[in-house]
């Protein structure tokens, strides 16, 4: 037994392990491969479309590019990067996503540590409230928060969008991390406390390193969610502070079929989450399994 | 000098129906290995945690080297704790693990490295310093926890092993490195364990706890030969002592065919009219004596070296089971009637059935 892994109950294989085992079987490889290909085809289509002229796109399908490679042009991308509005909105997306992710992970981890390991009055009731907040639909909060932001004069600002994302990201973050942190053996925390470690030291030296799989997967989830968000940004941002998703959507409305901006813009918007996903793929899977296998 | 003294130490957990540790007063001598033993929930771990400063005290005090440390922070008490399951940090090397008490106290990197090397050599794990805890065997992990516990030269080391038998090798059994190191270094050590077998082999003295109170404190031989209470008699030994309640009439307690005469001191100490007679399994024999205890065999267990025969007898209409260690001769079959006798020279233990205390010999 290693100290980090709680002793598994013999004879009971966790559901996650069973699924994972099945997935390694030959037939499942085929299924997974098929799903992957089905997912990949539209992405590839989008990518190729973004490299074709608008006139070609309306004339023929994107797959004709394989027989007519001359269609490929980088003009749309250079136009896109010349478009100040799109570049500004891409920058806005970064300005919204990075703080919203960092704040949720940082505040969520601190709160989760307190909920898991610090004894204070009303702790369990407060946690029940946090868990309850997870099921509040975003739509319910749009109007009251909009009114609140007007009073605070932060309506249409990046700060407002970030705060909304942080507020709605925290309950799940706290819930996920608390359960993971609570599974860290008490002895490790106390061994640190015996050497004079403060709560902050324990958090930094024990909780964060051992909770890294959960923290990383939370960060990925939160990053993807905020990066791809349209609804919140549509309500709370304005023309100057709108992220890429909103900018692309408004382009669509103005020009009908403005495919030469939409295709490269959409692919640009898609590529960052893809990079994030593949870079942290390992944590992503571990995070999904958090709680069942306790990696 | 690091002798430890508990004075009326008491801890009541919120919502508990009785204190986890109930007015414990206990002296641990400098350099001694004291084993705290007792059934689970008897308060051993809580007592250690109070000494270490991980658990507050509701009443009483704890002194180390004559100084009251009740209000001293855990890291300033000079107490190290070895936790159940070793509690090594899996993401750090053995070297970093051992160095933890020094790095947390902001020792200079150079002096810390030298000290870690020295302690690692002492504990025989100098070759494993760069490994991660999960990649080495239990023996090395045990030595590493011991190294971490002594690296800052503590006055007292506490070992907590409340769940012995959960798959992790017992920390102190037999030739375990921790036991050997304790002998060599002579650091005052308190060792909490459920296993009474562990307690015999290594302890200087044993403190038996039950229901948060110290039942008896003494050398292994003392607590084994003269258990002070029924709880001690029941808990220590493998199997535990046979205990049969018997009524006292005219200064004689009768148990089947066995008559035990009480001395006048014993009779005058007795609070009621009933005693509990205790006989160890080793002190009973299956024999043909006519005035022995008549019983029926209900269970025979083969221990490999000898047999443990459980025989059921009836005293005053109540059934009691006696366990006999049977070494030689034919083994009785299940259901067979046997006559049990007390071996010559064997000790009988008498307890007051009212308060569970041993009657004076």
XYZ file of C-alpha atoms in Angstrom:
656
model
C 0.000 0.000 0.000
C 1.273 3.418 -0.751
C 0.192 6.285 1.384
C -1.520 8.200 -1.373
C -3.724 5.400 -2.537
C -6.540 4.336 -0.278
C -6.723 0.574 -0.008
C -9.014 -0.753 -2.706
C -11.808 -2.972 -1.532
C -10.897 -6.373 -2.924
C -13.369 -7.982 -5.275
C -14.962 -4.723 -6.352
C -13.499 -3.226 -9.486
C -14.427 0.450 -9.919
C -16.679 1.191 -12.875
C -14.052 3.434 -14.455
C -11.488 0.636 -14.454
C -13.959 -1.759 -16.018
C -14.765 0.694 -18.810
C -11.082 1.410 -19.345
C -10.364 -2.323 -19.578
C -13.104 -2.815 -22.129
C -11.739 0.071 -24.153
C -8.454 -1.735 -24.543
C -10.245 -4.618 -26.256
C -9.969 -4.813 -30.063
C -13.624 -4.178 -30.907
C -13.664 -1.086 -28.774
C -10.632 0.277 -30.529
C -12.616 0.219 -33.752
C -15.583 1.987 -32.189
C -13.379 4.638 -30.603
C -11.536 5.091 -33.879
C -14.810 5.532 -35.727
C -16.042 8.115 -33.227
C -12.729 9.917 -33.604
C -13.001 10.004 -37.367
C -16.616 11.196 -37.277
C -15.546 13.981 -34.950
C -12.546 14.825 -37.053
C -14.259 15.128 -40.456
C -16.142 18.415 -39.792
C -13.062 19.842 -38.079
C -10.973 18.985 -41.093
C -13.675 20.410 -43.343
C -13.654 23.634 -41.391
C -9.893 23.838 -41.614
C -9.845 23.251 -45.367
C -12.702 25.670 -45.924
C -10.766 28.323 -44.085
C -8.010 27.888 -46.688
C -10.291 28.270 -49.741
C -11.647 31.297 -51.520
C -15.244 32.255 -50.712
C -16.259 31.734 -54.332
C -14.870 28.183 -54.333
C -16.714 27.394 -51.129
C -20.074 28.343 -52.614
C -19.302 26.434 -55.823
C -18.071 23.064 -54.522
C -17.520 20.995 -51.407
C -14.331 21.283 -49.347
C -13.209 17.763 -50.323
C -12.615 18.907 -53.915
C -9.454 20.490 -52.594
C -7.776 17.088 -52.744
C -8.132 17.030 -56.518
C -7.672 20.778 -56.983
C -4.938 21.808 -54.554
C -4.661 25.132 -56.359
C -7.713 26.303 -54.366
C -5.597 26.696 -51.232
C -4.930 30.268 -50.268
C -3.872 31.944 -47.051
C -5.585 35.173 -48.020
C -8.471 34.723 -45.595
C -6.060 34.252 -42.710
C -4.069 37.326 -43.627
C -7.345 39.255 -43.942
C -8.410 37.911 -40.574
C -5.230 39.030 -38.883
C -5.602 42.394 -40.547
C -9.127 42.711 -39.176
C -8.724 44.807 -36.021
C -12.137 43.827 -34.676
C -11.467 40.093 -34.794
C -7.986 40.424 -33.333
C -9.320 42.643 -30.548
C -12.007 40.074 -29.770
C -9.438 37.271 -29.723
C -7.437 39.303 -27.234
C -10.635 39.871 -25.245
C -11.194 36.134 -25.118
C -7.744 35.711 -23.590
C -8.370 38.564 -21.145
C -11.591 36.887 -20.032
C -10.513 33.248 -20.030
C -7.171 33.470 -18.250
C -8.313 35.401 -15.156
C -11.578 33.457 -14.999
C -9.622 30.187 -14.994
C -6.872 31.265 -12.624
C -9.289 32.782 -10.128
C -11.633 29.792 -10.123
C -8.787 27.332 -9.636
C -7.038 29.402 -6.971
C -10.100 30.424 -4.955
C -11.681 27.022 -5.485
C -8.604 25.203 -4.193
C -8.383 27.410 -1.101
C -12.057 26.983 -0.323
C -11.913 23.254 -1.015
C -9.016 22.869 1.428
C -11.000 24.668 4.093
C -14.069 22.556 3.446
C -12.030 19.358 3.515
C -9.628 19.928 6.377
C -10.344 23.000 8.509
C -12.940 22.590 11.198
C -15.190 25.607 11.480
C -18.738 26.154 12.636
C -21.395 25.458 10.045
C -18.885 23.965 7.622
C -21.061 21.098 6.477
C -24.128 23.283 6.017
C -22.136 25.782 4.016
C -20.878 22.967 1.829
C -24.430 21.794 1.239
C -25.254 25.323 0.072
C -22.273 25.294 -2.300
C -23.334 21.967 -3.753
C -26.857 23.327 -4.099
C -25.550 26.333 -6.050
C -24.160 23.975 -8.685
C -27.640 23.279 -10.005
C -28.685 26.927 -10.370
C -29.121 27.493 -14.129
C -27.181 30.396 -15.593
C -30.273 31.773 -17.322
C -31.931 32.456 -13.980
C -29.094 34.745 -12.969
C -28.729 36.729 -16.176
C -31.297 39.437 -15.431
C -30.538 40.041 -11.749
C -26.791 40.092 -12.382
C -27.274 42.465 -15.308
C -29.179 44.825 -12.999
C -26.486 44.461 -10.378
C -23.733 45.209 -12.890
C -25.553 48.354 -14.045
C -25.651 49.610 -10.477
C -21.981 48.793 -10.049
C -21.171 50.346 -13.439
C -19.354 47.254 -14.648
C -21.894 46.243 -17.262
C -20.168 45.631 -20.586
C -16.726 45.364 -19.014
C -14.359 42.433 -19.089
C -14.329 42.513 -15.297
C -18.079 41.859 -15.297
C -17.783 38.865 -17.615
C -14.897 37.432 -15.591
C -16.796 37.857 -12.319
C -19.820 36.075 -13.728
C -17.702 33.142 -14.881
C -15.888 32.986 -11.556
C -19.152 33.040 -9.646
C -20.638 30.226 -11.651
C -17.429 28.212 -11.870
C -16.653 28.168 -8.157
C -19.356 25.803 -6.846
C -18.309 22.975 -9.129
C -14.630 23.746 -8.555
C -15.068 23.599 -4.790
C -17.122 20.440 -4.998
C -14.635 18.605 -7.233
C -11.530 19.676 -5.347
C -12.958 19.163 -1.865
C -13.739 15.536 -2.599
C -10.295 14.988 -4.015
C -8.498 16.791 -1.180
C -10.498 14.931 1.446
C -9.062 11.661 0.133
C -5.493 12.781 0.869
C -4.357 10.876 3.977
C -4.679 12.891 7.174
C -1.273 11.653 8.316
C 0.476 13.604 5.559
C -1.134 16.835 6.720
C -0.334 16.117 10.338
C 3.241 15.150 9.589
C 3.639 18.641 8.150
C 1.814 20.255 11.051
C 4.122 18.434 13.494
C 7.062 20.215 11.897
C 5.469 23.596 12.410
C 3.688 23.855 9.089
C 0.933 26.472 8.959
C -2.297 25.903 7.046
C -0.750 27.833 4.173
C 2.354 25.621 4.183
C 0.223 22.483 4.269
C -1.822 23.805 1.377
C 1.243 24.622 -0.658
C 3.446 21.639 0.137
C 0.922 18.824 0.581
C -2.469 19.658 -0.883
C -1.384 21.278 -4.130
C 1.246 18.705 -5.186
C -0.934 15.734 -4.247
C -4.104 17.302 -5.618
C -2.481 18.277 -8.889
C -4.429 15.843 -11.103
C -7.728 17.274 -9.886
C -6.505 20.871 -10.013
C -5.183 20.452 -13.558
C -8.331 18.822 -14.862
C -10.454 21.517 -13.240
C -8.303 24.171 -14.910
C -8.813 22.504 -18.303
C -12.569 22.194 -17.834
C -12.901 25.786 -16.729
C -10.639 27.067 -19.511
C -12.606 25.265 -22.214
C -15.930 26.328 -20.804
C -15.049 30.010 -20.607
C -13.207 30.029 -23.935
C -16.197 28.555 -25.756
C -18.826 30.574 -23.884
C -21.212 32.613 -25.970
C -24.250 33.225 -23.774
C -22.567 35.011 -20.871
C -20.416 37.138 -23.160
C -23.373 37.978 -25.373
C -25.231 39.426 -22.392
C -22.472 41.072 -20.418
C -19.937 42.337 -22.979
C -20.253 45.195 -25.465
C -18.753 45.858 -28.891
C -15.383 46.752 -27.376
C -15.117 43.937 -24.901
C -16.723 41.097 -26.819
C -14.777 37.834 -27.113
C -14.221 35.926 -30.325
C -17.380 33.849 -30.035
C -19.554 36.961 -29.945
C -17.577 38.684 -32.688
C -17.995 35.723 -35.013
C -21.685 35.550 -34.224
C -22.217 39.236 -34.959
C -20.317 38.922 -38.251
C -22.679 36.177 -39.232
C -25.646 38.428 -38.644
C -24.283 41.448 -40.498
C -23.208 39.859 -43.733
C -25.332 36.764 -44.090
C -22.795 34.264 -45.425
C -19.511 35.829 -44.522
C -17.672 32.554 -44.741
C -14.240 34.037 -45.473
C -14.195 35.534 -41.973
C -16.180 32.840 -40.216
C -14.182 29.800 -41.303
C -10.700 30.985 -40.314
C -12.108 32.730 -37.215
C -13.916 29.618 -36.071
C -10.859 27.492 -36.643
C -8.732 29.963 -34.730
C -11.221 29.841 -31.895
C -11.200 26.037 -31.977
C -7.453 25.604 -32.172
C -6.614 26.995 -28.731
C -8.879 24.594 -26.808
C -7.512 21.777 -28.954
C -3.951 22.661 -28.038
C -4.916 22.898 -24.374
C -6.717 19.590 -24.540
C -3.880 17.687 -26.166
C -1.257 19.269 -23.944
C -3.082 18.227 -20.762
C -4.834 15.160 -22.120
C -3.386 12.967 -19.371
C -4.843 15.132 -16.613
C -8.121 15.389 -18.438
C -8.681 11.647 -18.284
C -7.425 11.452 -14.686
C -9.812 14.226 -13.727
C -12.793 12.479 -15.246
C -11.927 9.436 -13.206
C -11.431 11.495 -10.036
C -13.487 10.039 -7.246
C -13.921 6.604 -8.774
C -10.366 5.371 -9.074
C -8.655 7.980 -6.907
C -5.452 8.142 -8.922
C 16.384 14.430 29.499
C 13.035 13.647 28.042
C 10.844 11.886 30.496
C 7.131 12.280 29.854
C 4.460 12.767 32.462
C 0.723 12.845 31.920
C -1.281 14.304 34.780
C -5.016 13.698 34.764
C -4.987 14.048 30.986
C -8.540 14.089 29.649
C -10.020 14.491 26.206
C -13.720 14.496 25.410
C -14.668 14.442 21.754
C -17.642 16.489 20.735
C -20.757 14.367 20.934
C -19.029 11.346 22.494
C -20.780 9.626 25.368
C -17.603 9.149 27.375
C -14.147 10.730 27.329
C -11.741 9.214 24.807
C -9.013 9.676 27.407
C -10.253 9.836 30.951
C -7.963 11.276 33.620
C -4.806 9.447 32.594
C -1.763 9.922 34.793
C 1.303 8.170 33.480
C 5.066 8.485 33.818
C 7.371 7.504 31.002
C 11.041 7.280 31.902
C 13.785 8.818 29.846
C 14.994 6.463 27.132
C 12.259 3.988 27.805
C 10.158 2.139 25.251
C 6.643 2.212 26.612
C 3.987 0.267 24.759
C 0.455 1.576 25.013
C -1.909 -1.236 24.292
C -5.597 -1.940 24.560
C -8.556 -2.632 22.343
C -9.402 -0.159 19.603
C -11.138 2.887 21.018
C -9.276 2.615 24.309
C -7.618 6.007 23.881
C -4.042 5.056 22.932
C -3.916 7.167 19.811
C -5.607 10.135 21.436
C -3.066 10.018 24.249
C -0.185 10.103 21.766
C -1.800 12.911 19.836
C -2.176 14.953 23.003
C 1.507 14.471 23.720
C 2.392 15.509 20.169
C 0.119 18.547 20.340
C -2.204 17.411 17.568
C -5.084 17.060 19.994
C -6.044 19.648 22.625
C -6.616 18.596 26.220
C -9.873 19.247 27.996
C -8.308 18.756 31.410
C -4.972 17.907 32.942
C -1.470 18.511 31.694
C 1.415 16.856 29.931
C 5.035 17.463 30.881
C 8.151 16.697 28.868
C 11.418 16.835 30.784
C 9.514 18.407 33.676
C 8.185 21.271 31.556
C 4.472 21.715 30.945
C 4.032 21.689 27.177
C 0.252 22.026 27.159
C 0.438 25.382 25.406
C 3.518 24.685 23.305
C 3.125 24.367 19.528
C 3.586 20.818 18.159
C 6.875 21.635 16.453
C 8.402 23.118 19.609
C 7.748 20.145 21.882
C 10.619 17.999 20.692
C 8.198 15.206 19.865
C 8.274 13.256 16.609
C 5.409 11.172 15.397
C 5.560 8.101 13.201
C 2.150 7.704 11.664
C 0.354 4.583 10.671
C 1.066 3.881 7.009
C 4.400 5.762 7.219
C 3.031 9.093 5.849
C 5.926 9.650 3.471
C 5.278 12.198 0.758
C 4.930 10.245 -2.488
C 5.983 13.148 -4.689
C 9.268 13.669 -2.873
C 12.401 11.560 -2.737
C 13.377 9.747 0.458
C 16.036 12.411 0.916
C 13.504 15.238 0.760
C 11.196 13.312 3.049
C 13.847 12.841 5.699
C 14.941 16.466 5.356
C 11.398 17.783 5.862
C 11.713 18.534 9.599
C 14.914 20.454 8.883
C 13.731 22.352 5.811
C 10.525 23.309 7.597
C 12.671 24.815 10.339
C 14.739 26.728 7.811
C 18.017 24.986 8.621
C 20.733 25.864 6.170
C 20.767 23.568 3.163
C 24.329 22.476 3.861
C 23.851 21.468 7.476
C 20.547 19.801 6.612
C 22.141 17.743 3.847
C 24.933 16.627 6.169
C 22.501 15.662 8.903
C 20.246 13.772 6.481
C 23.248 11.828 5.215
C 24.303 11.004 8.759
C 20.838 9.823 9.808
C 20.364 7.865 6.582
C 23.610 6.007 7.254
C 22.536 5.337 10.811
C 19.261 3.898 9.551
C 20.958 1.993 6.745
C 19.212 3.666 3.836
C 21.963 5.882 2.462
C 21.701 4.066 -0.891
C 18.024 4.845 -1.302
C 18.010 8.591 -0.711
C 17.174 9.457 -4.312
C 14.317 6.963 -4.649
C 10.664 7.804 -4.320
C 8.889 6.092 -1.391
C 6.626 4.075 -3.680
C 9.572 2.491 -5.453
C 11.212 0.957 -2.378
C 10.149 -1.887 -0.075
C 8.437 -1.669 3.278
C 11.698 -2.172 5.102
C 13.241 0.930 3.533
C 10.053 2.919 4.075
C 10.067 1.970 7.756
C 13.658 3.036 8.088
C 12.896 6.267 6.233
C 10.049 7.164 8.598
C 12.339 6.466 11.529
C 15.048 8.607 9.933
C 12.587 11.453 9.468
C 11.458 11.086 13.062
C 14.958 11.334 14.536
C 16.572 13.755 12.114
C 15.877 16.774 14.287
C 17.015 15.022 17.474
C 13.655 14.827 19.252
C 13.343 14.000 22.923
C 10.382 11.724 22.378
C 9.210 9.587 19.465
C 5.579 8.499 19.215
C 4.545 5.581 17.058
C 0.929 5.154 16.207
C -0.230 1.839 14.878
C -3.922 1.656 15.647
C -4.871 -0.559 12.711
C -2.280 -3.280 12.866
C -2.972 -6.014 10.385
C -4.318 -3.862 7.582
C -1.671 -5.099 5.192
C 1.227 -2.955 6.289
C 3.893 -4.947 8.139
C 3.845 -4.240 11.836
C 6.291 -1.534 12.659
C 7.766 -2.913 15.805
C 7.448 -6.649 15.507
C 10.414 -8.906 16.005
C 13.526 -7.734 14.226
C 11.854 -4.674 12.716
C 14.376 -1.904 12.047
C 12.457 0.597 14.114
C 12.634 -1.537 17.237
C 16.363 -2.115 16.751
C 17.008 1.579 16.187
C 15.087 2.547 19.266
C 17.273 0.179 21.310
C 20.395 1.670 19.833
C 19.463 5.339 20.132
C 17.626 5.101 23.428
C 15.118 7.802 22.581
C 12.071 7.881 24.812
C 9.466 6.098 22.734
C 5.736 5.667 23.115
C 4.287 3.000 20.895
C 0.546 2.492 20.513
C -0.583 -0.871 19.213
C -3.612 -3.135 19.345
C -1.466 -6.218 19.173
C -0.503 -7.537 22.573
C 2.015 -9.881 20.969
C 3.951 -6.865 19.727
C 3.919 -5.448 23.169
C 5.672 -8.417 24.791
C 8.615 -8.727 22.534
C 10.015 -5.237 22.752
C 8.529 -3.186 25.569
C 10.384 -1.978 28.598
C 7.015 -1.444 30.163
C 3.454 -1.859 29.026
C 0.514 0.388 29.793
C -2.809 -1.307 29.178
C -5.636 1.088 28.406
C -9.322 0.417 28.367
C -12.183 2.886 28.000
C -9.764 5.793 28.155
C -8.196 4.777 31.459
C -4.898 3.191 32.339
C -5.740 -0.254 33.668
C -2.210 -1.276 34.489
C 1.361 -0.130 34.012
C 4.238 -2.547 34.408
C 6.848 -4.734 32.799
C 5.565 -7.320 30.324
C 6.039 -10.025 32.941
C 4.133 -8.061 35.571
C 1.087 -7.378 33.442
C 1.049 -10.918 32.141
C 1.532 -12.658 35.482
C -0.566 -10.356 37.604
C -3.149 -8.547 35.513
C -4.617 -5.775 37.641
C -8.110 -5.828 36.194
C -10.403 -8.117 34.216
C -9.914 -5.880 31.167
C -6.151 -6.470 31.226
C -6.571 -10.217 31.728
C -8.950 -10.378 28.807
C -6.851 -8.312 26.462
C -3.350 -9.634 26.996
C -2.209 -13.054 25.912
C -3.068 -15.211 22.987
C -5.684 -16.472 23.673
C -6.922 -14.141 26.404
C -7.346 -15.444 29.912
C -10.308 -17.713 30.700
C -12.620 -15.824 33.017
C -15.469 -17.492 34.864
C -17.766 -15.823 37.364
C -18.363 -17.820 40.515
C -20.286 -17.269 43.714
C -18.376 -17.212 47.011
C -19.808 -19.226 49.870
C -17.988 -19.633 53.201
C -14.825 -18.173 51.733
C -14.715 -20.668 48.890
C -15.477 -19.998 45.228
C -16.642 -23.030 43.276
C -16.280 -23.505 39.602
C -17.487 -26.901 38.507
C -15.458 -29.387 40.457
C -12.815 -26.805 41.236
C -12.841 -25.108 44.599
C -10.804 -21.992 45.260
C -10.397 -20.858 48.808
C -10.084 -17.136 49.355
C -7.538 -15.825 51.848
C -8.884 -13.661 54.620
C -7.476 -10.517 52.976
C -9.119 -11.465 49.732
C -12.416 -12.158 51.439
C -12.373 -8.857 53.248
C -11.503 -6.920 50.081
C -14.308 -8.478 48.098
C -17.157 -5.990 47.605
C -19.904 -8.476 46.689
C -20.391 -12.201 46.812
C -19.044 -13.076 43.431
C -15.537 -13.403 42.101
C -14.181 -13.873 38.618
C -11.702 -16.711 38.439
C -9.062 -16.329 35.753
C -7.020 -19.223 34.374
C -4.676 -19.002 31.397
C -5.100 -21.573 28.654
C -1.551 -22.777 29.400
C -2.476 -23.492 33.005
C -5.325 -25.847 32.182
C -4.836 -29.471 31.217
C -7.137 -32.120 29.894
C -6.808 -34.866 32.466
C -8.635 -37.660 34.201
C -8.683 -36.155 37.663
C -12.026 -36.804 39.264
C -12.357 -33.429 40.992
C -11.694 -31.464 37.821
C -14.040 -29.327 35.768
C -16.490 -31.302 33.648
C -16.968 -29.799 30.223
C -17.824 -30.641 26.621
C -15.460 -29.960 23.748
C -17.009 -27.494 21.292
C -14.056 -26.421 19.162
C -10.543 -27.662 18.474
C -8.053 -25.396 16.730
C -4.690 -26.587 15.493
C -2.125 -23.820 15.954
C 0.621 -25.870 14.358
C 2.595 -26.191 17.557
C -0.238 -27.320 19.812
C -4.011 -27.451 19.981
C -6.395 -24.908 21.444
C -9.382 -26.782 22.774
C -12.510 -24.831 23.645
C -14.632 -26.662 26.192
C -18.035 -25.588 27.448
C -18.885 -25.953 31.122
C -21.949 -25.046 33.128
C -21.645 -23.103 36.380
C -24.789 -22.174 38.296
C -26.864 -22.813 35.195
C -24.712 -20.489 33.097
C -22.547 -21.690 30.232
C -18.914 -20.642 30.113
C -16.286 -21.494 27.561
C -12.754 -22.371 28.602
C -9.813 -22.505 26.247
C -7.129 -25.080 26.978
C -3.724 -25.246 25.372
C -3.229 -28.915 24.729
C 0.225 -30.001 23.697
C 0.611 -33.746 24.011
C -1.605 -36.792 24.079
C -4.756 -37.634 22.173
C -6.853 -34.699 21.019
C -10.492 -34.782 22.148
C -13.066 -34.796 19.376
C -15.801 -32.224 19.086
C -18.675 -33.088 21.386
C -16.537 -35.288 23.607
C -16.767 -34.883 27.368
C -13.560 -33.934 29.089
C -12.391 -33.278 32.596
C -10.174 -30.246 32.964
C -7.639 -29.846 35.703
C -5.377 -27.018 36.743
C -1.722 -27.766 36.194
C 0.428 -28.109 39.283
C 2.056 -24.861 40.279
C -0.170 -22.837 37.965
C -1.455 -19.472 39.077
C -5.121 -18.751 39.506
C -6.208 -15.156 39.220
C -9.041 -13.804 41.316
C -10.930 -10.647 40.493
C -13.766 -8.870 42.228
C -16.783 -9.469 39.994
C -18.265 -6.150 41.127
C -15.530 -3.709 40.130
C -13.269 -5.902 37.996
C -10.202 -5.315 40.173
C -7.730 -8.068 41.067
C -7.990 -9.336 44.614
C -4.741 -9.137 46.622
C -2.689 -12.316 46.331
